[in-house]
PDB file of C-alpha atoms in Angstrom:
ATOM      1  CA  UNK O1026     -16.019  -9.155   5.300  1.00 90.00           C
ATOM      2  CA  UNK O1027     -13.513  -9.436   2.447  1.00 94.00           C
ATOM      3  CA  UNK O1028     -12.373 -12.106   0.020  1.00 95.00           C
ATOM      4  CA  UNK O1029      -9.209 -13.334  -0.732  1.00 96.00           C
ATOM      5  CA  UNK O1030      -9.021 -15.243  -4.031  1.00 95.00           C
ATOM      6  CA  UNK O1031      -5.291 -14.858  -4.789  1.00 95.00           C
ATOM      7  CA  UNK O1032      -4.644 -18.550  -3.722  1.00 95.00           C
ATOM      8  CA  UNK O1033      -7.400 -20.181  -5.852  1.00 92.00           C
ATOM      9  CA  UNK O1034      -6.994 -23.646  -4.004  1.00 95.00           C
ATOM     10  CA  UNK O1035      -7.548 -21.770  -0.728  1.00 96.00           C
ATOM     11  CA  UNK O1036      -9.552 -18.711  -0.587  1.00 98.00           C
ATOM     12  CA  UNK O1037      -9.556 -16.630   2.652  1.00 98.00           C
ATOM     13  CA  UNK O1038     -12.800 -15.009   3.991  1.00 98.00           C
ATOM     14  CA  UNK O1039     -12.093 -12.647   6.307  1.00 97.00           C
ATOM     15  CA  UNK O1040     -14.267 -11.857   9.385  1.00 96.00           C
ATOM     16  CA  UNK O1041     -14.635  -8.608  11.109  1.00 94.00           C
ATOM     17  CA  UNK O1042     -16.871  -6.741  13.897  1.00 97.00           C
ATOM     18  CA  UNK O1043     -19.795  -8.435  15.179  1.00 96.00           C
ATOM     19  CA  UNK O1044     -21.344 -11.885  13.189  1.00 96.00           C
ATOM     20  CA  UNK O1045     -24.936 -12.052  14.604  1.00 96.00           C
ATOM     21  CA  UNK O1046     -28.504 -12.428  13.335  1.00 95.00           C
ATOM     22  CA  UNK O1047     -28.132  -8.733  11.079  1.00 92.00           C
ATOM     23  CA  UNK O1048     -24.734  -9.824   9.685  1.00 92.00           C
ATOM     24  CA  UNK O1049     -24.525 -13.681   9.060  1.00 96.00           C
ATOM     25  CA  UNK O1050     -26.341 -13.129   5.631  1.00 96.00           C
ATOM     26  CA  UNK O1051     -23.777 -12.225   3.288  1.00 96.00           C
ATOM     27  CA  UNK O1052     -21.256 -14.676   5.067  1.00 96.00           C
ATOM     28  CA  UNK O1053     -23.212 -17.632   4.531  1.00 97.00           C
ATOM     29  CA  UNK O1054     -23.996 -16.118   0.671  1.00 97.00           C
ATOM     30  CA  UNK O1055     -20.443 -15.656   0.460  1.00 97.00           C
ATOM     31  CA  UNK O1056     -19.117 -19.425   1.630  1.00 97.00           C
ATOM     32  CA  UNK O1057     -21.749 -20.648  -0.737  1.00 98.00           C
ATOM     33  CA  UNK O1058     -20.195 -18.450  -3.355  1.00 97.00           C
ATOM     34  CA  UNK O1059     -16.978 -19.641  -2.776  1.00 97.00           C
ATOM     35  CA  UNK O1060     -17.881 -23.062  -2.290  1.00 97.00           C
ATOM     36  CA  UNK O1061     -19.256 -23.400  -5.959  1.00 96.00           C
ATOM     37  CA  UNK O1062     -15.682 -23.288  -7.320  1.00 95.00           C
ATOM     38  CA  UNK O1063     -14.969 -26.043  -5.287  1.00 95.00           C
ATOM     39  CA  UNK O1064     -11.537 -25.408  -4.205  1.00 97.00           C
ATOM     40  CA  UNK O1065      -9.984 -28.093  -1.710  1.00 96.00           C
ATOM     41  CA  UNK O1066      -9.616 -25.630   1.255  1.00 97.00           C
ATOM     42  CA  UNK O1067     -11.728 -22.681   2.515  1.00 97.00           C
ATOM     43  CA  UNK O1068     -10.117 -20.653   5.143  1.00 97.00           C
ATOM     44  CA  UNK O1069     -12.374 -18.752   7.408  1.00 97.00           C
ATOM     45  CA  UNK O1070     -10.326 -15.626   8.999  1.00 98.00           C
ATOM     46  CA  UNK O1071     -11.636 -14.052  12.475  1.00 97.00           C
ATOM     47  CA  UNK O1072      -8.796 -11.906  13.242  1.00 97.00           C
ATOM     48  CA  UNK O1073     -10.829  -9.422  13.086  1.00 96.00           C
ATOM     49  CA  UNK O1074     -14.291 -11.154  14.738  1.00 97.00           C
ATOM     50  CA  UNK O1075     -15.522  -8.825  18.281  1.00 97.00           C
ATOM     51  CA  UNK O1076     -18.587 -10.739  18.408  1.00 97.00           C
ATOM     52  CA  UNK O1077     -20.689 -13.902  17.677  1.00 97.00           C
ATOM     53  CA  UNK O1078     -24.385 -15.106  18.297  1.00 96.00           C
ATOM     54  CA  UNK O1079     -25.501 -18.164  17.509  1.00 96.00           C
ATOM     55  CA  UNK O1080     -26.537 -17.431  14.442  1.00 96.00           C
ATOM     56  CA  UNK O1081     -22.973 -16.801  13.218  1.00 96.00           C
ATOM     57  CA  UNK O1082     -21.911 -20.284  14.718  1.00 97.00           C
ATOM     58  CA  UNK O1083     -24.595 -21.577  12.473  1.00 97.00           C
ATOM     59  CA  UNK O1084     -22.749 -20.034   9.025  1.00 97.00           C
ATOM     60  CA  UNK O1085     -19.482 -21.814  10.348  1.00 97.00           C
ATOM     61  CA  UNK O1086     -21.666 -25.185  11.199  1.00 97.00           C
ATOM     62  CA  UNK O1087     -23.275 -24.512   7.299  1.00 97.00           C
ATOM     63  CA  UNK O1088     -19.995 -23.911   5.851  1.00 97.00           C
ATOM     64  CA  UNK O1089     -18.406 -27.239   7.218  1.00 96.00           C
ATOM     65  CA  UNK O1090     -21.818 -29.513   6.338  1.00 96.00           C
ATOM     66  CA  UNK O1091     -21.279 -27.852   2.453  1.00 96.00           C
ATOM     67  CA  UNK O1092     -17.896 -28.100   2.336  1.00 96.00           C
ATOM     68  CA  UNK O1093     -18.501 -31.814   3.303  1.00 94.00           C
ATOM     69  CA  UNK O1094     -20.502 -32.499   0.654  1.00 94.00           C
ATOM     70  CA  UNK O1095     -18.428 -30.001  -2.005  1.00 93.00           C
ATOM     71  CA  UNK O1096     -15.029 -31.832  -0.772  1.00 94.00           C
ATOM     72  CA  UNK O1097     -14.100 -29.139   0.837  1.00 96.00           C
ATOM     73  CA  UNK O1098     -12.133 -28.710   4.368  1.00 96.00           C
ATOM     74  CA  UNK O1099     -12.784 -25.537   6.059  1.00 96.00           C
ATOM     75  CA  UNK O1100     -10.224 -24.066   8.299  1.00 96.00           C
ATOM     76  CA  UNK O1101     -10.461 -21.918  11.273  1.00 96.00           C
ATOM     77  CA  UNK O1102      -7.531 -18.933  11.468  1.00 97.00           C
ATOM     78  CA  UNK O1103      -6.568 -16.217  14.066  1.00 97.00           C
ATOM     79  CA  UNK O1104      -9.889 -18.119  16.386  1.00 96.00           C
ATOM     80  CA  UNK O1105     -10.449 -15.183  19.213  1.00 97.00           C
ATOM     81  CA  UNK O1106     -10.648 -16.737  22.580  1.00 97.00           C
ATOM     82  CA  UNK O1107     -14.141 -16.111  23.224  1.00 97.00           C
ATOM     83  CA  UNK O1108     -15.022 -17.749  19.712  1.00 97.00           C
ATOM     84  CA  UNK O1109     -12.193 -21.030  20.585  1.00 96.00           C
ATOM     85  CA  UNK O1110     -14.492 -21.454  23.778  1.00 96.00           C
ATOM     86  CA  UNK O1111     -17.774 -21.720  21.823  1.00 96.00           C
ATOM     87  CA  UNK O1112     -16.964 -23.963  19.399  1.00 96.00           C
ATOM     88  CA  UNK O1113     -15.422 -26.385  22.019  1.00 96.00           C
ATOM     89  CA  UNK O1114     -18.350 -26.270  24.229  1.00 96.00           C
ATOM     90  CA  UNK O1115     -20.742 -26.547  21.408  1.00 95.00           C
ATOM     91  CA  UNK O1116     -18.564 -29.302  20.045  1.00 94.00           C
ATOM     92  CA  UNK O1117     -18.005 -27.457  16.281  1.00 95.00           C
ATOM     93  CA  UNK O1118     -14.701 -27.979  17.109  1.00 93.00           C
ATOM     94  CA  UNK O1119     -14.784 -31.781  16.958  1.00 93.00           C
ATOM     95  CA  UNK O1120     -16.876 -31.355  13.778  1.00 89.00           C
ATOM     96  CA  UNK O1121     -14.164 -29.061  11.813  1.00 90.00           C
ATOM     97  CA  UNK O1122     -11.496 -31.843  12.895  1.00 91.00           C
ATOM     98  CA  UNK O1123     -13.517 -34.719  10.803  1.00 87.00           C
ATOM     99  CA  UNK O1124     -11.714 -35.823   7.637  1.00 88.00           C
ATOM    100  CA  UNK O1125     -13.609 -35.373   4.392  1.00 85.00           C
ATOM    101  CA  UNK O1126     -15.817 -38.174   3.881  1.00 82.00           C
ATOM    102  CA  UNK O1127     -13.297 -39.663   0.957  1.00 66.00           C
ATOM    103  CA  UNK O1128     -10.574 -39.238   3.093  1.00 53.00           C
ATOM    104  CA  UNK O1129     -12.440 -40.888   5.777  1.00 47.00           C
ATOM    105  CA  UNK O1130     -13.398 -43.863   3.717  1.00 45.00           C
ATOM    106  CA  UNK O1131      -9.348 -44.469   2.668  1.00 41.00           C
ATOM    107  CA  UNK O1132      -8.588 -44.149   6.394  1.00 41.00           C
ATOM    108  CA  UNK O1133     -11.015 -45.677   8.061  1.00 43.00           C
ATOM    109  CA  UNK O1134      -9.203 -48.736   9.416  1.00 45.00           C
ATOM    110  CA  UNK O1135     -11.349 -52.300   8.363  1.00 44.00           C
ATOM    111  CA  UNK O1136     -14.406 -53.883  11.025  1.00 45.00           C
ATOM    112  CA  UNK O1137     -13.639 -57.106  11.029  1.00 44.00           C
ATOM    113  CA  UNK O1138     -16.785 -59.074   9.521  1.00 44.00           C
ATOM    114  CA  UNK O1139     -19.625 -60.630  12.275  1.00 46.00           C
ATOM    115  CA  UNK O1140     -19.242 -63.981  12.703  1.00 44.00           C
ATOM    116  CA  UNK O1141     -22.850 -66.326  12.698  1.00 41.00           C
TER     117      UNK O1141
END
């Protein structure tokens, strides 16, 4: 895993080998570490990603619940296949694709009110 902070409104986290019960550790630490500066984007790199358990898919599900909350979006690059599949069938997919919740709340269109 490396760290790259040379775009401070987008740091890159980069991914690599296997990201399993032994190894998810220091991701999540690391997402929480960048997440405390608060930039608007976090990029998540798995170009270099050979495996993932579901404890792994957990750190991405915990890095897009705190980046909800920190105003964060978190982006997905270089997605392997085998990773792509998982997060569509888990539906994480859907989940990375939700607006922020202030963006949300300027696009939401208006419910009209309930009539009595």
């Amino acid at each position: 895993m490396s760290v790259d902070r040379s775009d401070p409104r987008s740091p890159v986290i980069s991914v690599g080998g296997e990201l399993a019960y032994t190894t998810s550790g220091p991701l999540r630490a690391e997402v929480d570490r960048v997440l405390a500066g608060r930039p608007p984007v976090i990029v998540l790199d798995f170009s270099g990603l050979t495996f993932i358990d579901s404890t792994g898919l957990s750190v991405i599900v915990h890095a897009w619940r705190e980046g909800q909350r920190a105003g964060t979006l978190i982006r997905l690059r270089a997605t392997p296949r085998f990773l792509a599949t998982i997060l569509d069938m888990t539906g994480v997919t859907g989940l990375l694709a939700r607006p922020l919740p202030e963006q949300s709340a300027v696009t939401a269109p208006r419910r009209p009110a309930a009539s009595a």
